[in-house]
PDB file of C-alpha atoms in Angstrom:
ATOM      1  CA  MET X   1     119.619  77.144 129.081  1.00 52.00           C
ATOM      2  CA  ASP X   2     116.066  77.854 128.812  1.00 69.00           C
ATOM      3  CA  THR X   3     115.451  77.887 124.980  1.00 77.00           C
ATOM      4  CA  GLU X   4     112.448  78.187 122.864  1.00 92.00           C
ATOM      5  CA  ILE X   5     111.567  79.027 119.249  1.00 94.00           C
ATOM      6  CA  ILE X   6     110.858  82.556 117.946  1.00 95.00           C
ATOM      7  CA  TYR X   7     109.115  82.564 114.619  1.00 94.00           C
ATOM      8  CA  ILE X   8     108.218  85.279 111.862  1.00 93.00           C
ATOM      9  CA  LEU X   9     105.162  84.001 109.953  1.00 91.00           C
ATOM     10  CA  THR X  10     103.596  85.737 106.734  1.00 87.00           C
ATOM     11  CA  ASN X  11     100.136  84.695 105.078  1.00 83.00           C
ATOM     12  CA  GLU X  12      99.342  85.621 101.527  1.00 76.00           C
ATOM     13  CA  ALA X  13      95.853  86.433 102.684  1.00 77.00           C
ATOM     14  CA  MET X  14      97.167  89.330 105.014  1.00 80.00           C
ATOM     15  CA  PRO X  15      99.614  91.121 102.673  1.00 76.00           C
ATOM     16  CA  GLY X  16     102.130  93.331 104.500  1.00 78.00           C
ATOM     17  CA  LEU X  17     101.428  91.891 107.819  1.00 86.00           C
ATOM     18  CA  VAL X  18     103.791  89.516 109.747  1.00 90.00           C
ATOM     19  CA  LYS X  19     103.175  87.648 112.990  1.00 93.00           C
ATOM     20  CA  VAL X  20     105.898  87.152 115.693  1.00 94.00           C
ATOM     21  CA  GLY X  21     105.542  84.700 118.372  1.00 92.00           C
ATOM     22  CA  LYS X  22     107.313  81.847 120.233  1.00 93.00           C
ATOM     23  CA  THR X  23     106.566  78.255 120.757  1.00 92.00           C
ATOM     24  CA  ASP X  24     108.081  75.269 122.904  1.00 90.00           C
ATOM     25  CA  ARG X  25     107.293  73.098 120.174  1.00 85.00           C
ATOM     26  CA  ASN X  26     108.292  72.715 116.640  1.00 85.00           C
ATOM     27  CA  VAL X  27     107.237  75.473 114.182  1.00 88.00           C
ATOM     28  CA  GLU X  28     105.275  72.960 112.010  1.00 86.00           C
ATOM     29  CA  HIS X  29     102.976  72.270 114.968  1.00 85.00           C
ATOM     30  CA  ARG X  30     102.439  75.632 115.567  1.00 88.00           C
ATOM     31  CA  LEU X  31     101.737  76.485 111.798  1.00 87.00           C
ATOM     32  CA  ARG X  32      98.806  73.735 111.987  1.00 83.00           C
ATOM     33  CA  GLU X  33      97.471  75.139 115.304  1.00 84.00           C
ATOM     34  CA  LEU X  34      97.119  78.549 113.605  1.00 83.00           C
ATOM     35  CA  TYR X  35      95.598  77.173 110.316  1.00 76.00           C
ATOM     36  CA  ASN X  36      91.888  77.027 111.244  1.00 69.00           C
ATOM     37  CA  THR X  37      88.638  77.741 109.474  1.00 60.00           C
ATOM     38  CA  SER X  38      88.901  81.415 109.986  1.00 68.00           C
ATOM     39  CA  ILE X  39      92.174  81.573 107.901  1.00 73.00           C
ATOM     40  CA  PRO X  40      91.626  81.103 104.011  1.00 75.00           C
ATOM     41  CA  VAL X  41      95.213  79.839 103.625  1.00 77.00           C
ATOM     42  CA  PRO X  42      98.073  78.529 105.839  1.00 80.00           C
ATOM     43  CA  PHE X  43     100.639  80.949 107.304  1.00 85.00           C
ATOM     44  CA  GLU X  44     104.186  80.399 106.194  1.00 84.00           C
ATOM     45  CA  CYS X  45     107.335  80.616 108.157  1.00 88.00           C
ATOM     46  CA  PHE X  46     109.680  83.180 106.965  1.00 87.00           C
ATOM     47  CA  HIS X  47     112.185  82.555 109.550  1.00 89.00           C
ATOM     48  CA  ALA X  48     112.383  80.684 112.815  1.00 92.00           C
ATOM     49  CA  SER X  49     115.157  80.782 115.517  1.00 93.00           C
ATOM     50  CA  VAL X  50     116.109  79.003 118.446  1.00 94.00           C
ATOM     51  CA  VAL X  51     117.064  81.451 121.201  1.00 93.00           C
ATOM     52  CA  PRO X  52     117.968  81.633 124.866  1.00 93.00           C
ATOM     53  CA  LYS X  53     115.340  83.429 127.105  1.00 91.00           C
ATOM     54  CA  ALA X  54     113.027  83.369 124.519  1.00 90.00           C
ATOM     55  CA  LYS X  55     110.246  85.215 126.508  1.00 90.00           C
ATOM     56  CA  ASN X  56     112.406  88.185 127.026  1.00 92.00           C
ATOM     57  CA  VAL X  57     113.515  88.199 123.325  1.00 92.00           C
ATOM     58  CA  GLU X  58     110.008  88.059 122.251  1.00 92.00           C
ATOM     59  CA  ARG X  59     108.993  91.056 124.421  1.00 92.00           C
ATOM     60  CA  ARG X  60     111.920  93.133 123.320  1.00 92.00           C
ATOM     61  CA  ILE X  61     111.081  92.461 119.550  1.00 92.00           C
ATOM     62  CA  HIS X  62     107.462  93.431 120.176  1.00 92.00           C
ATOM     63  CA  ARG X  63     108.684  96.511 122.054  1.00 92.00           C
ATOM     64  CA  ALA X  64     111.144  97.364 119.568  1.00 90.00           C
ATOM     65  CA  PHE X  65     108.745  97.283 116.738  1.00 90.00           C
ATOM     66  CA  ASP X  66     105.653  98.473 118.685  1.00 90.00           C
ATOM     67  CA  ARG X  67     104.958 101.449 116.317  1.00 88.00           C
ATOM     68  CA  PHE X  68     104.284  98.844 113.518  1.00 88.00           C
ATOM     69  CA  ARG X  69     102.001  96.634 115.616  1.00 90.00           C
ATOM     70  CA  VAL X  70      98.370  96.634 114.140  1.00 87.00           C
ATOM     71  CA  ASN X  71      96.749  95.608 117.579  1.00 87.00           C
ATOM     72  CA  GLN X  72      98.164  95.712 121.058  1.00 84.00           C
ATOM     73  CA  ASN X  73      96.307  92.448 121.787  1.00 82.00           C
ATOM     74  CA  ARG X  74      97.744  90.580 118.671  1.00 86.00           C
ATOM     75  CA  GLU X  75     101.114  89.692 117.523  1.00 88.00           C
ATOM     76  CA  PHE X  76     100.688  91.169 114.074  1.00 91.00           C
ATOM     77  CA  PHE X  77     103.104  93.875 112.683  1.00 91.00           C
ATOM     78  CA  GLU X  78     102.871  95.905 109.617  1.00 86.00           C
ATOM     79  CA  ILE X  79     106.423  95.661 108.429  1.00 82.00           C
ATOM     80  CA  GLU X  80     108.863  93.506 106.277  1.00 77.00           C
ATOM     81  CA  PRO X  81     109.830  90.335 107.773  1.00 83.00           C
ATOM     82  CA  GLU X  82     113.581  90.823 106.973  1.00 79.00           C
ATOM     83  CA  ALA X  83     113.670  93.602 109.492  1.00 81.00           C
ATOM     84  CA  ILE X  84     112.706  91.444 112.271  1.00 87.00           C
ATOM     85  CA  ALA X  85     114.923  88.646 110.918  1.00 86.00           C
ATOM     86  CA  GLU X  86     118.037  90.914 111.090  1.00 83.00           C
ATOM     87  CA  ILE X  87     117.214  91.508 114.936  1.00 86.00           C
ATOM     88  CA  LEU X  88     116.532  87.836 115.715  1.00 89.00           C
ATOM     89  CA  ALA X  89     119.912  86.695 114.102  1.00 88.00           C
ATOM     90  CA  MET X  90     121.756  88.540 116.592  1.00 90.00           C
ATOM     91  CA  VAL X  91     120.658  86.136 119.453  1.00 92.00           C
ATOM     92  CA  GLU X  92     119.922  82.911 117.246  1.00 92.00           C
ATOM     93  CA  LEU X  93     121.478  79.721 118.565  1.00 93.00           C
ATOM     94  CA  GLN X  94     120.134  77.693 115.698  1.00 92.00           C
ATOM     95  CA  ASP X  95     118.115  78.249 112.554  1.00 91.00           C
ATOM     96  CA  ALA X  96     114.666  76.437 113.056  1.00 90.00           C
ATOM     97  CA  THR X  97     113.016  77.507 109.981  1.00 88.00           C
ATOM     98  CA  PRO X  98     110.980  74.450 108.574  1.00 83.00           C
ATOM     99  CA  GLN X  99     112.388  73.055 105.360  1.00 72.00           C
ATOM    100  CA  ASP X 100     108.785  72.313 104.252  1.00 63.00           C
ATOM    101  CA  ASN X 101     105.695  74.207 104.530  1.00 57.00           C
ATOM    102  CA  ILE X 102     102.243  72.640 105.805  1.00 53.00           C
ATOM    103  CA  VAL X 103     100.498  73.096 102.455  1.00 50.00           C
ATOM    104  CA  GLU X 104      99.441  69.535 101.959  1.00 51.00           C
ATOM    105  CA  VAL X 105      95.851  69.584 100.734  1.00 48.00           C
ATOM    106  CA  SER X 106      95.454  70.339  96.751  1.00 51.00           C
ATOM    107  CA  SER X 107      92.664  72.947  97.392  1.00 52.00           C
ATOM    108  CA  ASP X 108      95.159  74.689  99.923  1.00 51.00           C
ATOM    109  CA  ILE X 109      97.996  74.621  97.329  1.00 53.00           C
ATOM    110  CA  SER X 110      95.420  76.139  94.579  1.00 59.00           C
ATOM    111  CA  ALA X 111      94.230  78.839  97.138  1.00 54.00           C
ATOM    112  CA  LEU X 112      97.755  79.809  97.890  1.00 55.00           C
ATOM    113  CA  LYS X 113      98.948  79.857  94.289  1.00 60.00           C
ATOM    114  CA  ARG X 114      96.025  82.095  93.349  1.00 59.00           C
ATOM    115  CA  LEU X 115      96.779  84.634  96.135  1.00 54.00           C
ATOM    116  CA  GLU X 116     100.330  84.715  95.241  1.00 57.00           C
ATOM    117  CA  GLU X 117      99.757  85.228  91.641  1.00 56.00           C
ATOM    118  CA  ARG X 118      97.254  88.035  92.263  1.00 52.00           C
ATOM    119  CA  ALA X 119      99.813  89.648  94.498  1.00 53.00           C
ATOM    120  CA  GLU X 120     102.598  89.296  91.934  1.00 52.00           C
ATOM    121  CA  ARG X 121     100.717  91.018  88.938  1.00 57.00           C
ATOM    122  CA  PHE X 122     103.139  93.565  88.491  1.00 61.00           C
ATOM    123  CA  SER X 123     105.774  94.341  85.628  1.00 78.00           C
ATOM    124  CA  PHE X 124     109.459  94.946  86.080  1.00 89.00           C
ATOM    125  CA  LYS X 125     108.941  98.258  84.155  1.00 86.00           C
ATOM    126  CA  MET X 126     106.734  99.700  86.978  1.00 83.00           C
ATOM    127  CA  LEU X 127     109.948  99.244  89.156  1.00 89.00           C
ATOM    128  CA  ASP X 128     112.287 100.632  86.663  1.00 90.00           C
ATOM    129  CA  ILE X 129     114.138  97.398  86.570  1.00 93.00           C
ATOM    130  CA  GLU X 130     115.545  96.710  82.915  1.00 93.00           C
ATOM    131  CA  PRO X 131     116.009  93.462  81.145  1.00 94.00           C
ATOM    132  CA  GLY X 132     119.556  92.246  81.897  1.00 96.00           C
ATOM    133  CA  THR X 133     119.355  93.178  85.575  1.00 97.00           C
ATOM    134  CA  VAL X 134     120.443  90.565  87.977  1.00 98.00           C
ATOM    135  CA  LEU X 135     118.189  89.666  91.155  1.00 98.00           C
ATOM    136  CA  THR X 136     119.466  88.214  94.242  1.00 97.00           C
ATOM    137  CA  LEU X 137     117.797  85.411  96.454  1.00 96.00           C
ATOM    138  CA  SER X 138     116.941  86.849 100.013  1.00 92.00           C
ATOM    139  CA  LYS X 139     117.908  83.525 101.778  1.00 89.00           C
ATOM    140  CA  ASP X 140     121.211  82.973  99.845  1.00 93.00           C
ATOM    141  CA  GLU X 141     122.829  86.122  98.269  1.00 94.00           C
ATOM    142  CA  THR X 142     125.082  83.819  96.135  1.00 97.00           C
ATOM    143  CA  ILE X 143     121.811  82.738  94.122  1.00 97.00           C
ATOM    144  CA  HIS X 144     120.754  84.923  91.181  1.00 98.00           C
ATOM    145  CA  CYS X 145     118.440  85.279  88.155  1.00 98.00           C
ATOM    146  CA  GLU X 146     118.366  87.572  85.509  1.00 97.00           C
ATOM    147  CA  VAL X 147     115.379  89.735  84.399  1.00 96.00           C
ATOM    148  CA  VAL X 148     114.689  88.620  80.560  1.00 94.00           C
ATOM    149  CA  ASP X 149     111.527  90.715  79.741  1.00 91.00           C
ATOM    150  CA  ASN X 150     108.676  92.850  81.558  1.00 87.00           C
ATOM    151  CA  HIS X 151     107.454  89.576  83.335  1.00 85.00           C
ATOM    152  CA  LYS X 152     109.998  86.724  82.971  1.00 90.00           C
ATOM    153  CA  VAL X 153     113.513  85.913  84.311  1.00 95.00           C
ATOM    154  CA  ARG X 154     116.342  83.485  83.417  1.00 97.00           C
ATOM    155  CA  TYR X 155     117.122  81.129  86.340  1.00 97.00           C
ATOM    156  CA  SER X 156     119.463  78.133  85.765  1.00 94.00           C
ATOM    157  CA  ASP X 157     119.379  78.725  82.027  1.00 94.00           C
ATOM    158  CA  GLU X 158     115.623  78.472  81.765  1.00 94.00           C
ATOM    159  CA  VAL X 159     112.981  81.322  81.283  1.00 93.00           C
ATOM    160  CA  MET X 160     110.229  81.356  83.880  1.00 89.00           C
ATOM    161  CA  SER X 161     108.094  83.373  85.994  1.00 86.00           C
ATOM    162  CA  LEU X 162     109.450  85.132  89.088  1.00 88.00           C
ATOM    163  CA  SER X 163     107.622  82.687  91.454  1.00 83.00           C
ATOM    164  CA  ALA X 164     108.840  79.680  89.651  1.00 86.00           C
ATOM    165  CA  ALA X 165     112.238  80.802  89.891  1.00 92.00           C
ATOM    166  CA  ALA X 166     111.983  81.891  93.533  1.00 90.00           C
ATOM    167  CA  LEU X 167     110.603  78.126  94.091  1.00 87.00           C
ATOM    168  CA  ALA X 168     113.171  76.431  92.104  1.00 92.00           C
ATOM    169  CA  ALA X 169     115.961  78.629  93.846  1.00 95.00           C
ATOM    170  CA  LEU X 170     114.666  77.539  97.235  1.00 90.00           C
ATOM    171  CA  LYS X 171     114.430  73.919  96.544  1.00 89.00           C
ATOM    172  CA  THR X 172     118.264  74.060  96.091  1.00 94.00           C
ATOM    173  CA  ILE X 173     119.029  75.269  99.441  1.00 90.00           C
ATOM    174  CA  GLY X 174     116.634  72.613 101.110  1.00 86.00           C
ATOM    175  CA  TYR X 175     113.228  74.504 101.202  1.00 80.00           C
ATOM    176  CA  GLU X 176     110.491  71.879 100.026  1.00 74.00           C
ATOM    177  CA  TRP X 177     107.586  74.514  99.825  1.00 73.00           C
ATOM    178  CA  LYS X 178     104.773  74.011  97.340  1.00 66.00           C
ATOM    179  CA  ALA X 179     104.433  77.798  96.398  1.00 66.00           C
ATOM    180  CA  ALA X 180     106.613  80.684  96.794  1.00 73.00           C
ATOM    181  CA  GLN X 181     105.755  84.554  96.120  1.00 75.00           C
ATOM    182  CA  GLY X 182     108.596  85.813  93.859  1.00 85.00           C
ATOM    183  CA  ALA X 183     108.501  89.338  94.791  1.00 86.00           C
ATOM    184  CA  ALA X 184     108.987  88.352  98.604  1.00 84.00           C
ATOM    185  CA  HIS X 185     112.188  86.213  97.665  1.00 89.00           C
ATOM    186  CA  TRP X 186     114.123  88.086  94.934  1.00 94.00           C
ATOM    187  CA  MET X 187     116.119  91.341  95.729  1.00 95.00           C
ATOM    188  CA  TYR X 188     117.157  93.997  93.824  1.00 96.00           C
ATOM    189  CA  GLN X 189     119.792  96.635  95.477  1.00 94.00           C
ATOM    190  CA  ASN X 190     119.434  94.712  98.785  1.00 93.00           C
ATOM    191  CA  ARG X 191     115.546  95.134  98.887  1.00 92.00           C
ATOM    192  CA  THR X 192     112.889  92.491  97.897  1.00 91.00           C
ATOM    193  CA  LEU X 193     110.775  93.672  95.088  1.00 91.00           C
ATOM    194  CA  LYS X 194     107.681  93.179  97.159  1.00 84.00           C
ATOM    195  CA  ASP X 195     109.250  95.952  99.378  1.00 84.00           C
ATOM    196  CA  ILE X 196     110.119  98.218  96.410  1.00 88.00           C
ATOM    197  CA  ARG X 197     106.571  97.929  95.164  1.00 83.00           C
ATOM    198  CA  ASN X 198     105.081  98.671  98.273  1.00 78.00           C
ATOM    199  CA  ASP X 199     106.955 101.692  98.653  1.00 81.00           C
ATOM    200  CA  LEU X 200     106.026 102.967  95.306  1.00 79.00           C
ATOM    201  CA  GLU X 201     102.398 102.152  95.995  1.00 70.00           C
ATOM    202  CA  THR X 202     102.252 104.222  99.235  1.00 72.00           C
ATOM    203  CA  ASN X 203     104.232 107.248  97.654  1.00 67.00           C
TER     204      ASN X 203
END
């Protein structure tokens, strides 16, 4: 069977955009290829799947989300990555999402964390989320945290930032990432906080 990997990538320097493509190598290799001097921070893999007839699957995904495509000559879409991942799951033979990211250099880690902190400067109050509200991890809906105040959550009996809670939770399911944007990984009423905030900002 002709199989390759379809990947969904995000980049903190490109908020709101996802890149969808395919590769016949491992995803880590592709991430390193894409990280060049024109990109301030590395791409992160939101999800990757081994699929049959990858070229056809990629073409159909691009066609299905064509109205969200930023440039017809590029693989970037202005859409939440979950929307594409749901479609990809229908044909997935194997999960190929890397359990570690490629953020290895300390300067890269610092730059990525700065962008994530900037992206996450919001309060729960602006989303009408009250203390005591339970949030769910998007990658594993059995994992939860609880909103403590306007900026902090309680995860595993510790009070911490949303990003710290996301990173800790992701590590429990095997993701050895160096950084994680909390709003992109925690959900309220089946939607990520990032998605809810984007809707509020555009309306």
